[in-house]
mmCIF file of C-alpha atoms in Angstrom:
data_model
loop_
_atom_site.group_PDB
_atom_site.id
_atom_site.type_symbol
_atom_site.label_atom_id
_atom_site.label_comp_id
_atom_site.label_asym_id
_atom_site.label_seq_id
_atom_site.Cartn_x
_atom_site.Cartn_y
_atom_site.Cartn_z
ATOM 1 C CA UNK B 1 10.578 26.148 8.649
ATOM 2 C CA UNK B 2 7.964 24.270 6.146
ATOM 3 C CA UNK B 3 5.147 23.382 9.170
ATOM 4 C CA UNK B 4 4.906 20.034 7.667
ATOM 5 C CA UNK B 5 8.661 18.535 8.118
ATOM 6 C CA UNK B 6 9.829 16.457 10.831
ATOM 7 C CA UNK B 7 9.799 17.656 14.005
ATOM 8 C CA UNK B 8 8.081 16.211 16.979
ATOM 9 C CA UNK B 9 5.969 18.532 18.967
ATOM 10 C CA UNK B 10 6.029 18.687 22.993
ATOM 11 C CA UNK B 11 1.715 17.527 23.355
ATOM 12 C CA UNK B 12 0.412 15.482 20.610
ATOM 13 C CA UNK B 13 -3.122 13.905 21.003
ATOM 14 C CA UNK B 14 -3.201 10.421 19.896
ATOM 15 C CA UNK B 15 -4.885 8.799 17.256
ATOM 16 C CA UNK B 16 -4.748 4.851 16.906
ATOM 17 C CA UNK B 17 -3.880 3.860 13.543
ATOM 18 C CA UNK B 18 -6.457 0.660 12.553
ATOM 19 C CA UNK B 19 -5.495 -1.694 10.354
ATOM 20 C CA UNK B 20 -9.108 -2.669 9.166
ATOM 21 C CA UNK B 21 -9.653 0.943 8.169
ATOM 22 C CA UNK B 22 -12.535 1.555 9.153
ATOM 23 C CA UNK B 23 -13.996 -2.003 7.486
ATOM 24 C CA UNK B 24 -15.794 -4.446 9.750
ATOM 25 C CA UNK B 25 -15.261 -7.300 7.508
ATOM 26 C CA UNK B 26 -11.088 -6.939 8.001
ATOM 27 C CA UNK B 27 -12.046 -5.883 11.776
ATOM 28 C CA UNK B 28 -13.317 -9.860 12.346
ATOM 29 C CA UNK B 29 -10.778 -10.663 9.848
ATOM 30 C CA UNK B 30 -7.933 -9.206 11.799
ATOM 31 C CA UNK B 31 -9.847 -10.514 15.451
ATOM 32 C CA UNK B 32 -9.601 -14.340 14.314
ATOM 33 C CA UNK B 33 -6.001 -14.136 12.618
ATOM 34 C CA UNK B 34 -4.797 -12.893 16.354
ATOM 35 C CA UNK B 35 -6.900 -15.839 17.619
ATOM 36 C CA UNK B 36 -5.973 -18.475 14.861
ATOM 37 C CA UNK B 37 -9.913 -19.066 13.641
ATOM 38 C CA UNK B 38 -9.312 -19.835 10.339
ATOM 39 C CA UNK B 39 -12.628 -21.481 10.425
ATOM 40 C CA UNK B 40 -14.423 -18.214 10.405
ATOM 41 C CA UNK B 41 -11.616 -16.456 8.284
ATOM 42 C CA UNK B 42 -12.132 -19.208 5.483
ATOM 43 C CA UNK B 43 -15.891 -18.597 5.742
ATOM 44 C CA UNK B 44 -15.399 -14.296 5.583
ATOM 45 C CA UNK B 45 -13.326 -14.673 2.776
ATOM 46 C CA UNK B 46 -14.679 -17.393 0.377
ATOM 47 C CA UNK B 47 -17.557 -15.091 0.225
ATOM 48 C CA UNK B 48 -15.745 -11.980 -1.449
ATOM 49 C CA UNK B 49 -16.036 -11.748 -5.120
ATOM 50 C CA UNK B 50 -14.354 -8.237 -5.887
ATOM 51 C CA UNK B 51 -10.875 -8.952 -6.435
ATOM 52 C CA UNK B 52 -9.423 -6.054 -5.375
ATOM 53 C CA UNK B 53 -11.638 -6.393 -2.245
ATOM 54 C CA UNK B 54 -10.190 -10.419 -1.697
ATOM 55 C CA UNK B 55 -6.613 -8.811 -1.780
ATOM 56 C CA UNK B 56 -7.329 -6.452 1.159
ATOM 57 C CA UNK B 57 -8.716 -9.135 3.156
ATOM 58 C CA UNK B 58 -6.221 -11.846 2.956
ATOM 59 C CA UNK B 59 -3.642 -8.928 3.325
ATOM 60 C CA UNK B 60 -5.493 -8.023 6.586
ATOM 61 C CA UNK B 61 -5.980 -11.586 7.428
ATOM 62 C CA UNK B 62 -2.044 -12.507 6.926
ATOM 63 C CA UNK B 63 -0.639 -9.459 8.874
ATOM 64 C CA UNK B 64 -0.633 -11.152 12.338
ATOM 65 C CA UNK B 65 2.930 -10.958 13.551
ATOM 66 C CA UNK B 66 5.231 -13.592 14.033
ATOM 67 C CA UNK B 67 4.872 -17.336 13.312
ATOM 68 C CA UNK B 68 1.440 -19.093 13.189
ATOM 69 C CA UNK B 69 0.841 -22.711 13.546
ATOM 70 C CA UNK B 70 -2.928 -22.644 12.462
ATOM 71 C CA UNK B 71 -1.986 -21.774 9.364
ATOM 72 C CA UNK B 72 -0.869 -25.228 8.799
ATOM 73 C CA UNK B 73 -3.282 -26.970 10.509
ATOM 74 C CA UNK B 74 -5.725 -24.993 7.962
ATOM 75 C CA UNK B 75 -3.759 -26.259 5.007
ATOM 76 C CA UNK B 76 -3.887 -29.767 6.144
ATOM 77 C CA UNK B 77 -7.808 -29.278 6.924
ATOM 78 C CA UNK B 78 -8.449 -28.271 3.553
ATOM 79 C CA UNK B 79 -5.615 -29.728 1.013
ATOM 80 C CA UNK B 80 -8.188 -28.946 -1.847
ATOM 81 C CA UNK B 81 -8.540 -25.069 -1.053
ATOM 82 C CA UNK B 82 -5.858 -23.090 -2.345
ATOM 83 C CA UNK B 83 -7.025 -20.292 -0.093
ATOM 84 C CA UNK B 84 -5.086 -21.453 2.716
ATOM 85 C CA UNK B 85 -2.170 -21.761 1.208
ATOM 86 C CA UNK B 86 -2.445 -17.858 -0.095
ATOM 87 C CA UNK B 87 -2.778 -16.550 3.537
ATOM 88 C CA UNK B 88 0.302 -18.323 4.170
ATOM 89 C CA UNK B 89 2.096 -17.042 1.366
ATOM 90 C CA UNK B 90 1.119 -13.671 2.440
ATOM 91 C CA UNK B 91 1.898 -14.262 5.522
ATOM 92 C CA UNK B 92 5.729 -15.185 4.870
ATOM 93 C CA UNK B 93 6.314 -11.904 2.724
ATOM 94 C CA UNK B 94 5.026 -10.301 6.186
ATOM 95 C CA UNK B 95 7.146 -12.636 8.214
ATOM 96 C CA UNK B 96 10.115 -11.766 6.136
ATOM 97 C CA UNK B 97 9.861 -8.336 6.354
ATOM 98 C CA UNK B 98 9.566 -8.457 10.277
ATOM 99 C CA UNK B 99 13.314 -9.926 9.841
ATOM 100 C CA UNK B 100 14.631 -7.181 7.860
ATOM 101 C CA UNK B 101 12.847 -4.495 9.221
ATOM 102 C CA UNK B 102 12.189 -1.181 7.144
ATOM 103 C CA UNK B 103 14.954 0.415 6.812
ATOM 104 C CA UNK B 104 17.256 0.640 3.545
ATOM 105 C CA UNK B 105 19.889 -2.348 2.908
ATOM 106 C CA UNK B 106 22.504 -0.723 4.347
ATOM 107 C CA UNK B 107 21.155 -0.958 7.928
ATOM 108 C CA UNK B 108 19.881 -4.983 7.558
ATOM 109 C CA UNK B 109 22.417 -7.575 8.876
ATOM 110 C CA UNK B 110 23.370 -10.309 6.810
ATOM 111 C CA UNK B 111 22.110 -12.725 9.147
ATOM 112 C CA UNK B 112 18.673 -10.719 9.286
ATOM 113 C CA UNK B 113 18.943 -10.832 5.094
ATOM 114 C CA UNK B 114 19.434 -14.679 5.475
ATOM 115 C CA UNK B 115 15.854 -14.988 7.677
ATOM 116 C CA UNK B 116 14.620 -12.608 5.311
ATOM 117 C CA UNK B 117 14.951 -14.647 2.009
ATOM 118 C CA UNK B 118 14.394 -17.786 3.731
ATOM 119 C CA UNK B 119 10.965 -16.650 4.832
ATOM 120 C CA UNK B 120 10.709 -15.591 1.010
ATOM 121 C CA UNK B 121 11.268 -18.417 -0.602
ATOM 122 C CA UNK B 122 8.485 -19.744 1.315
ATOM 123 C CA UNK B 123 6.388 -17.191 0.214
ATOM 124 C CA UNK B 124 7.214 -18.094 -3.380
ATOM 125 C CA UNK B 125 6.647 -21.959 -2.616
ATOM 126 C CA UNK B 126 3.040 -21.330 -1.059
ATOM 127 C CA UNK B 127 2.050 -18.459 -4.116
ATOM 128 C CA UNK B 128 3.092 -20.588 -6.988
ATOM 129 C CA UNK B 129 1.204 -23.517 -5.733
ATOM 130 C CA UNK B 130 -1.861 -21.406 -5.538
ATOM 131 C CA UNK B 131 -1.051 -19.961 -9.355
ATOM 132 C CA UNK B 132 -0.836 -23.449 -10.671
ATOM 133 C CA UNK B 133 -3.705 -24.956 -8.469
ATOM 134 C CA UNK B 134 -5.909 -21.700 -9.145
ATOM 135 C CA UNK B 135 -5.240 -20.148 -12.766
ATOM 136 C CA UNK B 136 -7.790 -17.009 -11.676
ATOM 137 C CA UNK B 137 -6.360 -15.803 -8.664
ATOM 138 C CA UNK B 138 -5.510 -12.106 -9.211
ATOM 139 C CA UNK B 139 -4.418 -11.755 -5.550
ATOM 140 C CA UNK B 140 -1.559 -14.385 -5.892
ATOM 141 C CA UNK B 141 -0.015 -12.885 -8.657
ATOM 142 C CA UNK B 142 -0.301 -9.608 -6.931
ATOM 143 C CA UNK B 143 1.747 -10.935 -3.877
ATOM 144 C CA UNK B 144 4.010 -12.430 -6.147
ATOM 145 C CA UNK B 145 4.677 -9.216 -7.372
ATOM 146 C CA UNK B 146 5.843 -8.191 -4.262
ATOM 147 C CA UNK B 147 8.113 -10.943 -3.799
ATOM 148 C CA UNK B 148 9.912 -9.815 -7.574
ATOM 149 C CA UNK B 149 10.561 -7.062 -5.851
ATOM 150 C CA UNK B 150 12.002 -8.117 -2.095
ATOM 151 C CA UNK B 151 13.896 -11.388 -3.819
ATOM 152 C CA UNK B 152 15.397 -8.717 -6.353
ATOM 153 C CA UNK B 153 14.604 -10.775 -9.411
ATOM 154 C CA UNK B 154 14.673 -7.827 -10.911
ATOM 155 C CA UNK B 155 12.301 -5.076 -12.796
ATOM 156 C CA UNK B 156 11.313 -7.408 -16.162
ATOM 157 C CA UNK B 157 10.228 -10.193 -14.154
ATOM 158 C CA UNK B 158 8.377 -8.167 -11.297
ATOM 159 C CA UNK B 159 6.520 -6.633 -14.676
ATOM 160 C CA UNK B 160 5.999 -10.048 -15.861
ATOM 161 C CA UNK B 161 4.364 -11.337 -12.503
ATOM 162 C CA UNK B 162 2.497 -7.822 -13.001
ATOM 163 C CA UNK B 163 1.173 -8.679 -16.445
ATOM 164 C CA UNK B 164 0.015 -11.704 -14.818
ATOM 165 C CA UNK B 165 -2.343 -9.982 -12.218
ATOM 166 C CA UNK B 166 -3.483 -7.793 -14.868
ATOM 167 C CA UNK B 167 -4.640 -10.235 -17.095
ATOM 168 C CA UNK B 168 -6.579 -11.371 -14.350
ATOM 169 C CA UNK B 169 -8.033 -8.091 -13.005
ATOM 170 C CA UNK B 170 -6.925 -5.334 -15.616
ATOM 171 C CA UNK B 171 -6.993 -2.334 -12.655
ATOM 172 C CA UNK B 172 -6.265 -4.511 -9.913
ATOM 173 C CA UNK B 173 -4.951 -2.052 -7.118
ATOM 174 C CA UNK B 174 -2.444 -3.518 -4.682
ATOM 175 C CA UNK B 175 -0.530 -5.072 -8.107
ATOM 176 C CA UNK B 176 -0.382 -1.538 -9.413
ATOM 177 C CA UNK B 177 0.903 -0.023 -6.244
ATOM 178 C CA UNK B 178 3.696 -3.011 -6.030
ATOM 179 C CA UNK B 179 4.478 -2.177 -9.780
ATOM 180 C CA UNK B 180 4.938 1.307 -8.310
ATOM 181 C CA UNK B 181 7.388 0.606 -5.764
ATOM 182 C CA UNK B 182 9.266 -1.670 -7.927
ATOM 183 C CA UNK B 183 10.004 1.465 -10.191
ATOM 184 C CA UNK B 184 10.944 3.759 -7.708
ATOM 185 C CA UNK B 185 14.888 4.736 -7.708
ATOM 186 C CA UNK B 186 15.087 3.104 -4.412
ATOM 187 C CA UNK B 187 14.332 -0.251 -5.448
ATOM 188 C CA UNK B 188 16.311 -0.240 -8.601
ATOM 189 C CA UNK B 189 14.384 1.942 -10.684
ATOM 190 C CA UNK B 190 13.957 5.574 -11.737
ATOM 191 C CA UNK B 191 11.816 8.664 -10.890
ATOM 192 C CA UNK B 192 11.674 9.122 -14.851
ATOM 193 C CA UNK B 193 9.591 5.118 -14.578
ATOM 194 C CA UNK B 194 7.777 5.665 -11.831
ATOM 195 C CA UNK B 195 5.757 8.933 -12.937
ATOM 196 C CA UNK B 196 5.816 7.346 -16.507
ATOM 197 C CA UNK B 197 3.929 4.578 -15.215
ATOM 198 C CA UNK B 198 1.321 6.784 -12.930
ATOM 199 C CA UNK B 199 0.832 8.727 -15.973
ATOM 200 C CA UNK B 200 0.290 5.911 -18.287
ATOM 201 C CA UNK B 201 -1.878 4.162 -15.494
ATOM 202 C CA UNK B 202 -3.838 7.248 -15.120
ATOM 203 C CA UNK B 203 -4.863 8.067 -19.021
ATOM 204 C CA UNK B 204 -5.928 4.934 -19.262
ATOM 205 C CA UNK B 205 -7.521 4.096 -16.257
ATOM 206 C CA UNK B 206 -11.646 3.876 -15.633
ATOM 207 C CA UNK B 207 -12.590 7.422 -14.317
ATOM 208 C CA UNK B 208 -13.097 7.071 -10.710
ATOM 209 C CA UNK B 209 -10.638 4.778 -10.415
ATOM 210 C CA UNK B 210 -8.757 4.693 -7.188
ATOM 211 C CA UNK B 211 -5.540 4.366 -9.335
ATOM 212 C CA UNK B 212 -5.246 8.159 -9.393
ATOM 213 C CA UNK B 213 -3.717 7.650 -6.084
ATOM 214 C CA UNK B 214 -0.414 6.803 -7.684
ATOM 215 C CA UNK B 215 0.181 9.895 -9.188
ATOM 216 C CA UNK B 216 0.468 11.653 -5.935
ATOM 217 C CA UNK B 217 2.405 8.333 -4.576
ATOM 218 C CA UNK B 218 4.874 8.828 -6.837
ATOM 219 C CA UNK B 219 5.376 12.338 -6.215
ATOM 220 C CA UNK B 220 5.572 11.648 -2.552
ATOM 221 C CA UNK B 221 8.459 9.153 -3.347
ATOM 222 C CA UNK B 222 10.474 11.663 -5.497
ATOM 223 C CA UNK B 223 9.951 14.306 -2.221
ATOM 224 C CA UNK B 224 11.354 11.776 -0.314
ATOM 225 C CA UNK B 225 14.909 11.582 -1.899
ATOM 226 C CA UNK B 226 14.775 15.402 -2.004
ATOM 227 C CA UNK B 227 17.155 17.532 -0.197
ATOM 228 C CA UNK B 228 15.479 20.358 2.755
ATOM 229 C CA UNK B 229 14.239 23.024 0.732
ATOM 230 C CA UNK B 230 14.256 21.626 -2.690
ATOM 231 C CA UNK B 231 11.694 19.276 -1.897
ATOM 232 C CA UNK B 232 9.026 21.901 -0.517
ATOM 233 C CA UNK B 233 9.631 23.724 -3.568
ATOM 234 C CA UNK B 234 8.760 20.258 -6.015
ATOM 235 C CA UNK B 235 5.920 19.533 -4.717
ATOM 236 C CA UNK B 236 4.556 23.778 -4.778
ATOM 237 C CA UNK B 237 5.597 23.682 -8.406
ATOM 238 C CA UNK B 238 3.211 24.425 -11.068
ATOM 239 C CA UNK B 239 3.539 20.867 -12.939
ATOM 240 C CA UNK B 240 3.134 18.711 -9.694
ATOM 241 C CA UNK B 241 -0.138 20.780 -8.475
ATOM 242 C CA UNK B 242 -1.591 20.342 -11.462
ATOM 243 C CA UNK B 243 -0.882 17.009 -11.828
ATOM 244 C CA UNK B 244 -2.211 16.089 -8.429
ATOM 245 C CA UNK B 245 -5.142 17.827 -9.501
ATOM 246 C CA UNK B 246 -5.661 15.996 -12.961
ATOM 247 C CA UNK B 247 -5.340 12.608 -11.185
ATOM 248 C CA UNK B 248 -7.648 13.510 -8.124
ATOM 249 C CA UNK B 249 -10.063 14.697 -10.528
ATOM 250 C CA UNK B 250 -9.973 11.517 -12.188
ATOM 251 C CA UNK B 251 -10.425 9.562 -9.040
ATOM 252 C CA UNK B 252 -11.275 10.655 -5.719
ATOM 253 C CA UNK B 253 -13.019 13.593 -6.202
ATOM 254 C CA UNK B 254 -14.613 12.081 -9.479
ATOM 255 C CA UNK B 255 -18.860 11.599 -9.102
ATOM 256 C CA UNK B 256 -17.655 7.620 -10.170
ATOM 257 C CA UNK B 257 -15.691 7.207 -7.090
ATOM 258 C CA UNK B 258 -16.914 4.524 -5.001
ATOM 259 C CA UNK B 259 -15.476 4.260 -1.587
ATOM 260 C CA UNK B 260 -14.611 0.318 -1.217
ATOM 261 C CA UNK B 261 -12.378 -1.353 1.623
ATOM 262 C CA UNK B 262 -8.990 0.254 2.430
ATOM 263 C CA UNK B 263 -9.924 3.677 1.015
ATOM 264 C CA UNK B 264 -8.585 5.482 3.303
ATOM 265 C CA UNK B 265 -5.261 4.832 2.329
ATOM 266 C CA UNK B 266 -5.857 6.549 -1.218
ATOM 267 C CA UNK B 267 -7.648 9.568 0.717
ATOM 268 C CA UNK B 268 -4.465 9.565 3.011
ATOM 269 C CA UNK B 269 -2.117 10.083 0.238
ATOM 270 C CA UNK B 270 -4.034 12.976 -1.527
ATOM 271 C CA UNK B 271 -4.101 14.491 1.517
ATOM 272 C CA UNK B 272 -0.198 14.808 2.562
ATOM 273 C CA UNK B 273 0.151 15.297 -1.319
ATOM 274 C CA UNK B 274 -2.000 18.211 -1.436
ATOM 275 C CA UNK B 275 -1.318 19.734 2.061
ATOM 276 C CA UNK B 276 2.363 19.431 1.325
ATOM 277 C CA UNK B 277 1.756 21.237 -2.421
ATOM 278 C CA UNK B 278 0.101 24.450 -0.299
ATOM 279 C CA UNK B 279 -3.429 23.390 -1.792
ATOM 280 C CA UNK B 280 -5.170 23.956 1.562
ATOM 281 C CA UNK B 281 -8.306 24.246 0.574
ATOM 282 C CA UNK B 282 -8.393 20.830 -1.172
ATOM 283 C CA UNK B 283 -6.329 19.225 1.679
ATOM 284 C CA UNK B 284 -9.235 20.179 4.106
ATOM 285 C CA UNK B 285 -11.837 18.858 2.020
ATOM 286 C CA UNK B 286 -9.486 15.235 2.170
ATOM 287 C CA UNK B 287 -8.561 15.596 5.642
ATOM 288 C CA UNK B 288 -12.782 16.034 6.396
ATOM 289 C CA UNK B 289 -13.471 12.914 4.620
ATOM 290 C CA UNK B 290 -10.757 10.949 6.197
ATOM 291 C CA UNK B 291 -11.614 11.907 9.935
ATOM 292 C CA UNK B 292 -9.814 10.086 12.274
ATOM 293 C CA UNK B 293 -8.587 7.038 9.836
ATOM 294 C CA UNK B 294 -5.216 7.965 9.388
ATOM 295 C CA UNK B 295 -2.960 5.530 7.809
ATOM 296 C CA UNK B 296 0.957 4.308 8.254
ATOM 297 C CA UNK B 297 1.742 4.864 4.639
ATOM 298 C CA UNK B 298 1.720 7.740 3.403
ATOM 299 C CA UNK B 299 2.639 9.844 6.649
ATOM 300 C CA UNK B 300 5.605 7.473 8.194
ATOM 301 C CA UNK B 301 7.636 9.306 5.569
ATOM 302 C CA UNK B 302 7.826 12.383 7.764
ATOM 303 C CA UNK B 303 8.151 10.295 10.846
ATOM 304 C CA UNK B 304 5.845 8.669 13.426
ATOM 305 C CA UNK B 305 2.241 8.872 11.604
ATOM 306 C CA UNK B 306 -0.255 9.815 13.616
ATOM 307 C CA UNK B 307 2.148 12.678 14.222
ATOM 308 C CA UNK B 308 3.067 13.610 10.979
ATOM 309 C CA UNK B 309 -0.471 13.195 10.186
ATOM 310 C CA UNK B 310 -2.197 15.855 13.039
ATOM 311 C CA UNK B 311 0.597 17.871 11.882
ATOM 312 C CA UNK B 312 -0.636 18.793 8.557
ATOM 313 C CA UNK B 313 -4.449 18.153 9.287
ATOM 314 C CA UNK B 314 -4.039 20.793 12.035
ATOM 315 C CA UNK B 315 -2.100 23.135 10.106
ATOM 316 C CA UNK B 316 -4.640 22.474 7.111
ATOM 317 C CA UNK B 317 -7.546 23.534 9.273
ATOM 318 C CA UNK B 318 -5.565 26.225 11.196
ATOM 319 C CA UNK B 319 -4.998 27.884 7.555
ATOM 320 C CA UNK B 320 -8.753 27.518 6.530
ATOM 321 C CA UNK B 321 -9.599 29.652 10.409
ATOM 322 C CA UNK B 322 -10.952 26.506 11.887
#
């Protein structure tokens, strides 16, 4: 049996998965969403500049579960500030996916899919106002992305809202990884899109781009719809490992790298790409850099995370005579 695959072992350690990743700045961020400061939140974020960075942190910031009333009360506090406004936007797409849950259409209830595009729409309603009130925001047009993909408008206008974000911030990361999803054969697409796009995305990408990390994304996506057996034997072929390699190389474990907020996540997905290819010796070298900051995605494809993930780290490092 492939060591990596689902199966839940009798004594697992635990690990706590943390949203904030390791980041102090999404640490506080995360601290006064739970306790509805939106003073200090508005103050934390107005000061980011990256864009890519700003993302993270409203994304962070707008992850509090369930319904939030300060949210309003910031919006009518500030009617001028269109930042507001964008954490609630967020917030709804997170909202709306609480309704639905994870799992693939089939399982959702109508009356769940109801709450779901209600909570949508008011996504859409909060996002465009920030597009029209703020024509440089690269992180609304990155959420809206999302939403082309969750109100199924469809794969030309979820690349038009893409276009949009790009125009704004050429490499901007969560828009990319949203275009991603939107052209995997799950969500309308095609495997033959998806690793068309990673490729194209990674030839012209800046070297050291975190943007590698779709190549081995994608590849984890097209495992994922693979039967037992044929999968293992995908992701061990020649053309995927050397793939992986050709977009680590050209990202993570480039010299221009720069470790920024939420990059564990890319780290995370090398590493189940790599561990599940056999490369164990590259693998380690990810899983040593990661420590303990596992993250949901990639590993809640082979079940509960932190499991999946001390799965493959300890195999990794059992393999290497550690």
């Amino acid at each position: 049996m492939w060591p990596f695959r689902r199966r839940q072992p009798a004594d697992v350690p635990q690990l706590t998965i943390d949203p904030a990743m390791g980041d102090e700045t999404a640490t506080r961020l995360i601290a006064a969403a739970k306790a509805g400061d939106w003073r200090t939140i508005s103050d934390l974020i107005s000061a980011v500049e990256d864009p890519d960075d700003h993302t993270f942190y409203v994304y962070q910031t707008a992850s509090v579960s369930g319904p939030q009333s300060w949210m309003d009360e910031w919006v009518a506090a500030e009617p001028r500030s269109t930042l507001p406004l964008l954490v609630k936007g967020a917030h709804a797409i997170q909202w709306a996916w609480e309704a639905r849950g994870g799992g693939r259409a089939s399982t959702v209830s109508s009356e769940a899919f109801k709450v779901f595009f209600k909570r949508l729409k008011l996504a859409e309603d909060c996002l465009d106002d920030v597009t029209e009130r703020d024509t440089d925001s690269a992180t609304a047009w990155s959420f809206l992305v999302i939403l082309g993909r969750a109100r199924e408008l469809g794969i030309e206008e979820t690349r038009r809202r893409f276009e949009e974000a790009r125009k704004r911030h050429p490499w901007h990361v969560e828009a990319h990884e949203q275009m991603l999803q939107q052209l995997c054969r799950k969500w309308g697409g095609s495997h033959e899109q998806m690793h068309r796009f990673a490729a194209e995305t990674l030839d012209a990408m800046p070297t050291g781009s975190p943007l590698g990390q779709l190549t081995a994304a994608a590849h984890m996506e097209h495992w994922l719809e693979l039967p037992a057996g044929e999968d293992e034997e995908y992701l061990r072929s020649d053309e995927v490992t050397a793939q992986l390699y050709a977009a680590a190389n050209r990202s993570v474990l480039h010299p221009d790298y720069v470790r920024r907020p939420r990059w564990p996540t890319m780290h995370n997905a090398f590493a189940m790409a790599f561990a599940y290819s056999g490369e164990i010796h590259t693998a380690g070298v990810l899983f040593d850099e990661i420590g303990d900051l596992v993250t949901a995605w990639p590993w809640q494809y082979n079940g509960r995370p932190v499991e999946a993930f001390l799965r493959s780290r300890d195999h990794v490092f059992g393999q290497l005579g550690r």
